[in-house]
């Protein structure tokens, strides 16, 4: 399948098209996002009540993530083609027997986590990490921490590590950016779909950069709006109300938005029947 070259402005087009799709089906796509938000909220509340289960609960949420995202990508195409989104679409990948390959898209994320952990140990050191852990525990019990507590922190190395984490995270996302819709709509296998996704993202780097810049801006705006609403509810219901409102609103808006972006990016860069574009020389899959 040919990988197409798109203009840099395509990164903005994906995001704008995703917003237009949400406006076209606010209740259909929003309901799917709300369901995901409710699952995330249940995990959060259980982890608060039983901290010992935090690890297994986060792992369970991580595992169901690609399955639900694939369903949302399918729903995005349904709405784009004039049909309706339905809660049953969330299980579409499982119904079509694609659960195994969809779960395989977790591999780049797991690899990224391992790389980031290794970088942290190499750049900061075990002793410094232990000191940092002790400092975080002290900060949880002190309302007015002494500034001298932060003097020995390797701030420069921590900042560099955070920058590397962002870079590794973006590269890992390149492997899955168009892979889910490729599996759902082109019946691609796991490895070819992730390889094609990575090459498509690298071959259209200007569009990807523009998308990420715009996406960060959108995330900041959404975060401010959601936090304001959450604080309003927190005045009445306390901290728990803030957690509930923030989690549900973020899921209702963010997940359908990301899935729609992935669908439109796949449709333009990889999908069959997309508008004519320039093929990327030397990239064959």
PDB file of C-alpha atoms in Angstrom:
ATOM      1  CA  UNK A   1       0.000   0.000   0.000  1.00  0.00           C
ATOM      2  CA  UNK A   2       1.360   3.389  -1.025  1.00  0.00           C
ATOM      3  CA  UNK A   3       2.276   6.044   1.544  1.00  0.00           C
ATOM      4  CA  UNK A   4       1.377   9.516   0.330  1.00  0.00           C
ATOM      5  CA  UNK A   5       3.113  12.842   0.880  1.00  0.00           C
ATOM      6  CA  UNK A   6       0.782  15.530   2.237  1.00  0.00           C
ATOM      7  CA  UNK A   7       1.348  19.283   2.664  1.00  0.00           C
ATOM      8  CA  UNK A   8       2.398  20.658   6.041  1.00  0.00           C
ATOM      9  CA  UNK A   9      -1.043  22.243   6.444  1.00  0.00           C
ATOM     10  CA  UNK A  10      -2.552  18.748   6.568  1.00  0.00           C
ATOM     11  CA  UNK A  11      -1.648  18.630  10.263  1.00  0.00           C
ATOM     12  CA  UNK A  12      -4.055  21.502  10.886  1.00  0.00           C
ATOM     13  CA  UNK A  13      -6.661  19.970   8.570  1.00  0.00           C
ATOM     14  CA  UNK A  14      -6.761  16.736  10.608  1.00  0.00           C
ATOM     15  CA  UNK A  15      -7.474  18.630  13.804  1.00  0.00           C
ATOM     16  CA  UNK A  16     -10.057  20.952  12.251  1.00  0.00           C
ATOM     17  CA  UNK A  17     -11.783  18.001  10.543  1.00  0.00           C
ATOM     18  CA  UNK A  18     -11.899  16.186  13.891  1.00  0.00           C
ATOM     19  CA  UNK A  19     -13.593  19.173  15.550  1.00  0.00           C
ATOM     20  CA  UNK A  20     -16.079  19.385  12.680  1.00  0.00           C
ATOM     21  CA  UNK A  21     -16.848  15.695  13.130  1.00  0.00           C
ATOM     22  CA  UNK A  22     -17.522  16.245  16.840  1.00  0.00           C
ATOM     23  CA  UNK A  23     -19.862  19.099  15.959  1.00  0.00           C
ATOM     24  CA  UNK A  24     -21.602  16.778  13.493  1.00  0.00           C
ATOM     25  CA  UNK A  25     -22.187  14.109  16.122  1.00  0.00           C
ATOM     26  CA  UNK A  26     -21.715  15.631  19.592  1.00  0.00           C
ATOM     27  CA  UNK A  27     -23.979  13.128  21.322  1.00  0.00           C
ATOM     28  CA  UNK A  28     -22.954  10.008  19.395  1.00  0.00           C
ATOM     29  CA  UNK A  29     -19.175  10.470  19.576  1.00  0.00           C
ATOM     30  CA  UNK A  30     -19.445  12.226  22.930  1.00  0.00           C
ATOM     31  CA  UNK A  31     -21.242   9.211  24.395  1.00  0.00           C
ATOM     32  CA  UNK A  32     -18.410   6.920  23.340  1.00  0.00           C
ATOM     33  CA  UNK A  33     -15.923   9.268  24.981  1.00  0.00           C
ATOM     34  CA  UNK A  34     -18.097   9.417  28.090  1.00  0.00           C
ATOM     35  CA  UNK A  35     -18.078   5.633  28.359  1.00  0.00           C
ATOM     36  CA  UNK A  36     -14.279   5.662  28.249  1.00  0.00           C
ATOM     37  CA  UNK A  37     -14.312   8.485  30.809  1.00  0.00           C
ATOM     38  CA  UNK A  38     -16.530   6.426  33.121  1.00  0.00           C
ATOM     39  CA  UNK A  39     -14.110   3.494  32.876  1.00  0.00           C
ATOM     40  CA  UNK A  40     -11.183   5.811  33.677  1.00  0.00           C
ATOM     41  CA  UNK A  41     -13.141   7.307  36.561  1.00  0.00           C
ATOM     42  CA  UNK A  42     -13.915   3.868  37.990  1.00  0.00           C
ATOM     43  CA  UNK A  43     -10.205   3.005  37.874  1.00  0.00           C
ATOM     44  CA  UNK A  44      -9.310   6.313  39.552  1.00  0.00           C
ATOM     45  CA  UNK A  45     -11.866   5.917  42.342  1.00  0.00           C
ATOM     46  CA  UNK A  46     -10.894   2.288  42.988  1.00  0.00           C
ATOM     47  CA  UNK A  47      -7.226   3.259  43.130  1.00  0.00           C
ATOM     48  CA  UNK A  48      -8.028   6.014  45.652  1.00  0.00           C
ATOM     49  CA  UNK A  49      -9.978   3.558  47.807  1.00  0.00           C
ATOM     50  CA  UNK A  50      -7.457   0.705  47.433  1.00  0.00           C
ATOM     51  CA  UNK A  51      -3.973   2.113  46.686  1.00  0.00           C
ATOM     52  CA  UNK A  52      -2.483  -1.378  46.563  1.00  0.00           C
ATOM     53  CA  UNK A  53      -4.469  -2.030  43.381  1.00  0.00           C
ATOM     54  CA  UNK A  54      -3.137   1.050  41.589  1.00  0.00           C
ATOM     55  CA  UNK A  55      -0.676  -0.918  39.437  1.00  0.00           C
ATOM     56  CA  UNK A  56      -3.083  -3.669  38.287  1.00  0.00           C
ATOM     57  CA  UNK A  57      -5.871  -1.148  37.649  1.00  0.00           C
ATOM     58  CA  UNK A  58      -3.642   1.082  35.535  1.00  0.00           C
ATOM     59  CA  UNK A  59      -2.453  -1.983  33.617  1.00  0.00           C
ATOM     60  CA  UNK A  60      -6.062  -3.016  32.954  1.00  0.00           C
ATOM     61  CA  UNK A  61      -6.922   0.487  31.692  1.00  0.00           C
ATOM     62  CA  UNK A  62      -3.820   0.449  29.493  1.00  0.00           C
ATOM     63  CA  UNK A  63      -4.855  -2.900  27.981  1.00  0.00           C
ATOM     64  CA  UNK A  64      -8.421  -1.864  27.103  1.00  0.00           C
ATOM     65  CA  UNK A  65      -7.216   1.466  25.692  1.00  0.00           C
ATOM     66  CA  UNK A  66      -6.319   0.290  22.138  1.00  0.00           C
ATOM     67  CA  UNK A  67      -9.512  -1.771  21.892  1.00  0.00           C
ATOM     68  CA  UNK A  68     -11.742   1.186  22.773  1.00  0.00           C
ATOM     69  CA  UNK A  69      -9.720   3.623  20.646  1.00  0.00           C
ATOM     70  CA  UNK A  70     -10.106   1.312  17.651  1.00  0.00           C
ATOM     71  CA  UNK A  71     -13.854   1.360  18.234  1.00  0.00           C
ATOM     72  CA  UNK A  72     -13.844   5.148  18.354  1.00  0.00           C
ATOM     73  CA  UNK A  73     -11.855   5.282  15.105  1.00  0.00           C
ATOM     74  CA  UNK A  74     -14.489   3.048  13.519  1.00  0.00           C
ATOM     75  CA  UNK A  75     -17.248   5.323  14.842  1.00  0.00           C
ATOM     76  CA  UNK A  76     -15.431   8.358  13.417  1.00  0.00           C
ATOM     77  CA  UNK A  77     -15.577   6.842   9.932  1.00  0.00           C
ATOM     78  CA  UNK A  78     -19.247   6.005  10.397  1.00  0.00           C
ATOM     79  CA  UNK A  79     -20.047   9.634  11.199  1.00  0.00           C
ATOM     80  CA  UNK A  80     -17.797  10.912   8.406  1.00  0.00           C
ATOM     81  CA  UNK A  81     -19.713   8.775   5.903  1.00  0.00           C
ATOM     82  CA  UNK A  82     -23.105   9.979   7.099  1.00  0.00           C
ATOM     83  CA  UNK A  83     -24.023   7.242   9.551  1.00  0.00           C
ATOM     84  CA  UNK A  84     -24.439   7.349  13.329  1.00  0.00           C
ATOM     85  CA  UNK A  85     -22.001   6.500  16.125  1.00  0.00           C
ATOM     86  CA  UNK A  86     -23.218   3.900  18.610  1.00  0.00           C
ATOM     87  CA  UNK A  87     -21.824   2.474  21.879  1.00  0.00           C
ATOM     88  CA  UNK A  88     -21.553  -0.950  20.252  1.00  0.00           C
ATOM     89  CA  UNK A  89     -18.845   0.424  17.963  1.00  0.00           C
ATOM     90  CA  UNK A  90     -16.442   0.391  20.924  1.00  0.00           C
ATOM     91  CA  UNK A  91     -16.289  -3.409  20.647  1.00  0.00           C
ATOM     92  CA  UNK A  92     -15.939  -3.477  16.861  1.00  0.00           C
ATOM     93  CA  UNK A  93     -12.294  -4.556  16.932  1.00  0.00           C
ATOM     94  CA  UNK A  94     -13.107  -7.478  19.225  1.00  0.00           C
ATOM     95  CA  UNK A  95     -16.137  -8.442  17.134  1.00  0.00           C
ATOM     96  CA  UNK A  96     -13.966  -8.584  14.010  1.00  0.00           C
ATOM     97  CA  UNK A  97     -11.354 -10.759  15.724  1.00  0.00           C
ATOM     98  CA  UNK A  98      -8.655  -8.074  15.705  1.00  0.00           C
ATOM     99  CA  UNK A  99      -8.096  -7.791  19.467  1.00  0.00           C
ATOM    100  CA  UNK A 100      -4.650  -9.419  19.344  1.00  0.00           C
ATOM    101  CA  UNK A 101      -3.162  -7.103  16.752  1.00  0.00           C
ATOM    102  CA  UNK A 102      -4.798  -4.054  18.367  1.00  0.00           C
ATOM    103  CA  UNK A 103      -3.238  -4.957  21.720  1.00  0.00           C
ATOM    104  CA  UNK A 104       0.087  -5.287  19.906  1.00  0.00           C
ATOM    105  CA  UNK A 105       0.100  -1.507  19.478  1.00  0.00           C
ATOM    106  CA  UNK A 106       0.968  -1.340  23.182  1.00  0.00           C
ATOM    107  CA  UNK A 107       4.455  -2.649  22.412  1.00  0.00           C
ATOM    108  CA  UNK A 108       5.891   0.753  21.338  1.00  0.00           C
ATOM    109  CA  UNK A 109       4.469   2.304  24.520  1.00  0.00           C
ATOM    110  CA  UNK A 110       6.001  -0.395  26.696  1.00  0.00           C
ATOM    111  CA  UNK A 111       9.335  -0.012  24.910  1.00  0.00           C
ATOM    112  CA  UNK A 112       9.141   3.756  25.401  1.00  0.00           C
ATOM    113  CA  UNK A 113       8.521   3.306  29.136  1.00  0.00           C
ATOM    114  CA  UNK A 114      11.517   1.006  29.454  1.00  0.00           C
ATOM    115  CA  UNK A 115      13.746   3.415  27.521  1.00  0.00           C
ATOM    116  CA  UNK A 116      12.611   6.367  29.666  1.00  0.00           C
ATOM    117  CA  UNK A 117      13.221   4.393  32.863  1.00  0.00           C
ATOM    118  CA  UNK A 118      16.705   3.419  31.691  1.00  0.00           C
ATOM    119  CA  UNK A 119      17.493   7.032  30.753  1.00  0.00           C
ATOM    120  CA  UNK A 120      16.329   8.191  34.177  1.00  0.00           C
ATOM    121  CA  UNK A 121      18.646   5.783  35.974  1.00  0.00           C
ATOM    122  CA  UNK A 122      21.608   6.616  33.728  1.00  0.00           C
ATOM    123  CA  UNK A 123      21.136  10.410  33.854  1.00  0.00           C
ATOM    124  CA  UNK A 124      20.083  10.847  37.507  1.00  0.00           C
ATOM    125  CA  UNK A 125      21.528   7.828  39.305  1.00  0.00           C
ATOM    126  CA  UNK A 126      20.072   5.490  41.906  1.00  0.00           C
ATOM    127  CA  UNK A 127      21.209   7.597  44.881  1.00  0.00           C
ATOM    128  CA  UNK A 128      19.705  10.790  43.483  1.00  0.00           C
ATOM    129  CA  UNK A 129      16.456   8.988  42.680  1.00  0.00           C
ATOM    130  CA  UNK A 130      16.215   7.733  46.252  1.00  0.00           C
ATOM    131  CA  UNK A 131      16.822  11.251  47.534  1.00  0.00           C
ATOM    132  CA  UNK A 132      14.175  12.585  45.154  1.00  0.00           C
ATOM    133  CA  UNK A 133      11.686   9.976  46.361  1.00  0.00           C
ATOM    134  CA  UNK A 134      12.324  10.931  49.984  1.00  0.00           C
ATOM    135  CA  UNK A 135      11.892  14.605  49.096  1.00  0.00           C
ATOM    136  CA  UNK A 136       8.518  13.918  47.455  1.00  0.00           C
ATOM    137  CA  UNK A 137       7.368  12.076  50.576  1.00  0.00           C
ATOM    138  CA  UNK A 138       8.380  15.043  52.741  1.00  0.00           C
ATOM    139  CA  UNK A 139       6.571  17.493  50.464  1.00  0.00           C
ATOM    140  CA  UNK A 140       3.332  15.571  50.970  1.00  0.00           C
ATOM    141  CA  UNK A 141       3.478  16.231  54.723  1.00  0.00           C
ATOM    142  CA  UNK A 142       4.714  19.863  54.667  1.00  0.00           C
ATOM    143  CA  UNK A 143       2.611  22.872  53.758  1.00  0.00           C
ATOM    144  CA  UNK A 144       5.553  25.328  53.681  1.00  0.00           C
ATOM    145  CA  UNK A 145       8.629  23.420  52.485  1.00  0.00           C
ATOM    146  CA  UNK A 146      12.079  24.866  53.067  1.00  0.00           C
ATOM    147  CA  UNK A 147      13.615  26.093  49.744  1.00  0.00           C
ATOM    148  CA  UNK A 148      16.944  24.618  50.882  1.00  0.00           C
ATOM    149  CA  UNK A 149      15.435  21.168  50.329  1.00  0.00           C
ATOM    150  CA  UNK A 150      15.621  21.712  46.566  1.00  0.00           C
ATOM    151  CA  UNK A 151      19.214  22.935  46.373  1.00  0.00           C
ATOM    152  CA  UNK A 152      20.781  19.538  45.720  1.00  0.00           C
ATOM    153  CA  UNK A 153      18.313  18.467  43.051  1.00  0.00           C
ATOM    154  CA  UNK A 154      19.836  17.796  39.586  1.00  0.00           C
ATOM    155  CA  UNK A 155      17.415  20.236  37.959  1.00  0.00           C
ATOM    156  CA  UNK A 156      19.321  20.462  34.669  1.00  0.00           C
ATOM    157  CA  UNK A 157      19.481  16.717  34.206  1.00  0.00           C
ATOM    158  CA  UNK A 158      15.820  16.306  35.178  1.00  0.00           C
ATOM    159  CA  UNK A 159      14.807  18.910  32.603  1.00  0.00           C
ATOM    160  CA  UNK A 160      16.912  17.200  29.911  1.00  0.00           C
ATOM    161  CA  UNK A 161      15.343  13.872  30.849  1.00  0.00           C
ATOM    162  CA  UNK A 162      11.855  15.357  30.478  1.00  0.00           C
ATOM    163  CA  UNK A 163      12.735  16.642  27.014  1.00  0.00           C
ATOM    164  CA  UNK A 164      14.014  13.190  26.034  1.00  0.00           C
ATOM    165  CA  UNK A 165      10.837  11.614  27.434  1.00  0.00           C
ATOM    166  CA  UNK A 166       8.759  13.870  25.192  1.00  0.00           C
ATOM    167  CA  UNK A 167      10.845  12.920  22.154  1.00  0.00           C
ATOM    168  CA  UNK A 168      10.630   9.187  22.924  1.00  0.00           C
ATOM    169  CA  UNK A 169       6.878   9.501  23.503  1.00  0.00           C
ATOM    170  CA  UNK A 170       6.328  11.196  20.153  1.00  0.00           C
ATOM    171  CA  UNK A 171       8.420   8.586  18.322  1.00  0.00           C
ATOM    172  CA  UNK A 172       6.466   5.768  19.981  1.00  0.00           C
ATOM    173  CA  UNK A 173       3.207   7.416  18.871  1.00  0.00           C
ATOM    174  CA  UNK A 174       4.505   7.433  15.285  1.00  0.00           C
ATOM    175  CA  UNK A 175       4.175   3.633  15.338  1.00  0.00           C
ATOM    176  CA  UNK A 176       0.458   3.771  16.195  1.00  0.00           C
ATOM    177  CA  UNK A 177      -0.744   7.085  14.715  1.00  0.00           C
ATOM    178  CA  UNK A 178      -2.309   5.461  11.633  1.00  0.00           C
ATOM    179  CA  UNK A 179      -1.947   1.831  12.704  1.00  0.00           C
ATOM    180  CA  UNK A 180      -5.342   1.465  14.397  1.00  0.00           C
ATOM    181  CA  UNK A 181      -7.395   2.692  11.405  1.00  0.00           C
ATOM    182  CA  UNK A 182      -5.103   0.667   9.110  1.00  0.00           C
ATOM    183  CA  UNK A 183      -6.006  -2.470  11.056  1.00  0.00           C
ATOM    184  CA  UNK A 184      -9.698  -1.622  11.214  1.00  0.00           C
ATOM    185  CA  UNK A 185     -10.283  -0.521   7.621  1.00  0.00           C
ATOM    186  CA  UNK A 186      -7.504  -2.132   5.558  1.00  0.00           C
ATOM    187  CA  UNK A 187      -7.324  -5.329   7.655  1.00  0.00           C
ATOM    188  CA  UNK A 188      -3.562  -4.763   8.023  1.00  0.00           C
ATOM    189  CA  UNK A 189      -1.538  -7.024  10.280  1.00  0.00           C
ATOM    190  CA  UNK A 190       0.176  -5.624  13.356  1.00  0.00           C
ATOM    191  CA  UNK A 191       3.794  -5.259  12.174  1.00  0.00           C
ATOM    192  CA  UNK A 192       3.018  -3.920   8.664  1.00  0.00           C
ATOM    193  CA  UNK A 193       0.505  -1.437  10.092  1.00  0.00           C
ATOM    194  CA  UNK A 194       2.932  -0.066  12.693  1.00  0.00           C
ATOM    195  CA  UNK A 195       5.795   0.046  10.206  1.00  0.00           C
ATOM    196  CA  UNK A 196       3.603   1.874   7.694  1.00  0.00           C
ATOM    197  CA  UNK A 197       2.449   4.309  10.394  1.00  0.00           C
ATOM    198  CA  UNK A 198       6.029   5.116  11.408  1.00  0.00           C
ATOM    199  CA  UNK A 199       7.130   5.684   7.817  1.00  0.00           C
ATOM    200  CA  UNK A 200       4.075   7.804   7.037  1.00  0.00           C
ATOM    201  CA  UNK A 201       4.763  10.040  10.057  1.00  0.00           C
ATOM    202  CA  UNK A 202       8.463  10.404   9.238  1.00  0.00           C
ATOM    203  CA  UNK A 203       7.706  11.075   5.593  1.00  0.00           C
ATOM    204  CA  UNK A 204       5.216  13.786   6.563  1.00  0.00           C
ATOM    205  CA  UNK A 205       7.167  15.311   9.436  1.00  0.00           C
ATOM    206  CA  UNK A 206       6.155  18.971   8.731  1.00  0.00           C
ATOM    207  CA  UNK A 207       2.473  18.000   8.940  1.00  0.00           C
ATOM    208  CA  UNK A 208       3.124  16.027  12.137  1.00  0.00           C
ATOM    209  CA  UNK A 209       4.982  18.942  13.749  1.00  0.00           C
ATOM    210  CA  UNK A 210       2.176  21.370  12.916  1.00  0.00           C
ATOM    211  CA  UNK A 211      -0.383  18.940  14.282  1.00  0.00           C
ATOM    212  CA  UNK A 212       1.514  18.446  17.559  1.00  0.00           C
ATOM    213  CA  UNK A 213       1.937  22.205  18.044  1.00  0.00           C
ATOM    214  CA  UNK A 214      -1.758  22.838  17.456  1.00  0.00           C
ATOM    215  CA  UNK A 215      -2.724  19.847  19.583  1.00  0.00           C
ATOM    216  CA  UNK A 216      -0.694  21.153  22.542  1.00  0.00           C
ATOM    217  CA  UNK A 217      -2.449  24.521  22.238  1.00  0.00           C
ATOM    218  CA  UNK A 218      -5.848  22.807  22.106  1.00  0.00           C
ATOM    219  CA  UNK A 219      -4.943  20.656  25.107  1.00  0.00           C
ATOM    220  CA  UNK A 220      -3.970  23.725  27.116  1.00  0.00           C
ATOM    221  CA  UNK A 221      -7.224  25.473  26.229  1.00  0.00           C
ATOM    222  CA  UNK A 222      -9.286  22.376  27.035  1.00  0.00           C
ATOM    223  CA  UNK A 223      -7.398  21.886  30.271  1.00  0.00           C
ATOM    224  CA  UNK A 224      -8.109  25.444  31.407  1.00  0.00           C
ATOM    225  CA  UNK A 225     -11.803  25.177  30.532  1.00  0.00           C
ATOM    226  CA  UNK A 226     -12.226  21.779  32.181  1.00  0.00           C
ATOM    227  CA  UNK A 227     -10.352  22.874  35.306  1.00  0.00           C
ATOM    228  CA  UNK A 228     -12.565  25.967  35.621  1.00  0.00           C
ATOM    229  CA  UNK A 229     -15.694  23.823  35.422  1.00  0.00           C
ATOM    230  CA  UNK A 230     -14.155  21.315  37.815  1.00  0.00           C
ATOM    231  CA  UNK A 231     -13.354  24.032  40.360  1.00  0.00           C
ATOM    232  CA  UNK A 232     -16.937  25.279  40.173  1.00  0.00           C
ATOM    233  CA  UNK A 233     -18.197  21.800  40.998  1.00  0.00           C
ATOM    234  CA  UNK A 234     -15.481  21.406  43.641  1.00  0.00           C
ATOM    235  CA  UNK A 235     -16.896  24.379  45.542  1.00  0.00           C
ATOM    236  CA  UNK A 236     -20.067  22.356  46.051  1.00  0.00           C
ATOM    237  CA  UNK A 237     -18.824  18.783  46.101  1.00  0.00           C
ATOM    238  CA  UNK A 238     -15.202  19.061  47.198  1.00  0.00           C
ATOM    239  CA  UNK A 239     -12.093  17.481  45.705  1.00  0.00           C
ATOM    240  CA  UNK A 240     -13.940  14.338  44.642  1.00  0.00           C
ATOM    241  CA  UNK A 241     -16.287  16.402  42.467  1.00  0.00           C
ATOM    242  CA  UNK A 242     -13.259  17.991  40.789  1.00  0.00           C
ATOM    243  CA  UNK A 243     -11.810  14.548  39.971  1.00  0.00           C
ATOM    244  CA  UNK A 244     -15.135  13.257  38.629  1.00  0.00           C
ATOM    245  CA  UNK A 245     -15.919  16.250  36.444  1.00  0.00           C
ATOM    246  CA  UNK A 246     -12.372  16.577  35.082  1.00  0.00           C
ATOM    247  CA  UNK A 247     -12.084  12.876  34.217  1.00  0.00           C
ATOM    248  CA  UNK A 248     -15.484  12.662  32.523  1.00  0.00           C
ATOM    249  CA  UNK A 249     -15.130  15.872  30.536  1.00  0.00           C
ATOM    250  CA  UNK A 250     -11.611  15.023  29.383  1.00  0.00           C
ATOM    251  CA  UNK A 251     -12.739  11.591  28.215  1.00  0.00           C
ATOM    252  CA  UNK A 252     -15.860  12.928  26.517  1.00  0.00           C
ATOM    253  CA  UNK A 253     -13.929  15.452  24.428  1.00  0.00           C
ATOM    254  CA  UNK A 254     -10.341  14.276  24.137  1.00  0.00           C
ATOM    255  CA  UNK A 255     -10.714  10.608  23.148  1.00  0.00           C
ATOM    256  CA  UNK A 256     -13.195  11.166  20.286  1.00  0.00           C
ATOM    257  CA  UNK A 257     -11.010  14.058  19.095  1.00  0.00           C
ATOM    258  CA  UNK A 258      -7.821  11.963  18.990  1.00  0.00           C
ATOM    259  CA  UNK A 259      -9.561   9.026  17.310  1.00  0.00           C
ATOM    260  CA  UNK A 260     -11.006  11.331  14.633  1.00  0.00           C
ATOM    261  CA  UNK A 261      -7.551  12.843  14.013  1.00  0.00           C
ATOM    262  CA  UNK A 262      -6.077   9.355  13.581  1.00  0.00           C
ATOM    263  CA  UNK A 263      -8.826   8.467  11.122  1.00  0.00           C
ATOM    264  CA  UNK A 264      -8.371  11.585   8.988  1.00  0.00           C
ATOM    265  CA  UNK A 265      -4.561  11.244   9.049  1.00  0.00           C
ATOM    266  CA  UNK A 266      -4.815   7.611   7.906  1.00  0.00           C
ATOM    267  CA  UNK A 267      -7.374   8.516   5.255  1.00  0.00           C
ATOM    268  CA  UNK A 268      -5.059  11.132   3.752  1.00  0.00           C
ATOM    269  CA  UNK A 269      -1.639   9.500   4.150  1.00  0.00           C
ATOM    270  CA  UNK A 270      -2.335   5.778   3.843  1.00  0.00           C
ATOM    271  CA  UNK A 271      -5.973   4.882   3.243  1.00  0.00           C
ATOM    272  CA  UNK A 272      -7.263   3.675  -0.093  1.00  0.00           C
ATOM    273  CA  UNK A 273      -9.401   6.102  -2.017  1.00  0.00           C
ATOM    274  CA  UNK A 274      -7.957   9.214  -0.364  1.00  0.00           C
ATOM    275  CA  UNK A 275      -7.549  12.448  -2.369  1.00  0.00           C
ATOM    276  CA  UNK A 276      -4.639  12.421  -4.773  1.00  0.00           C
ATOM    277  CA  UNK A 277      -1.289  13.267  -3.190  1.00  0.00           C
ATOM    278  CA  UNK A 278       2.386  12.834  -3.973  1.00  0.00           C
ATOM    279  CA  UNK A 279       3.788   9.397  -3.167  1.00  0.00           C
ATOM    280  CA  UNK A 280       6.786   9.407  -0.855  1.00  0.00           C
ATOM    281  CA  UNK A 281       9.786   8.265  -2.875  1.00  0.00           C
ATOM    282  CA  UNK A 282      11.561   5.218  -1.552  1.00  0.00           C
ATOM    283  CA  UNK A 283       8.896   4.210   0.950  1.00  0.00           C
ATOM    284  CA  UNK A 284       7.320   0.897   0.106  1.00  0.00           C
ATOM    285  CA  UNK A 285       5.388  -1.399   2.378  1.00  0.00           C
TER     286      UNK A 285
END
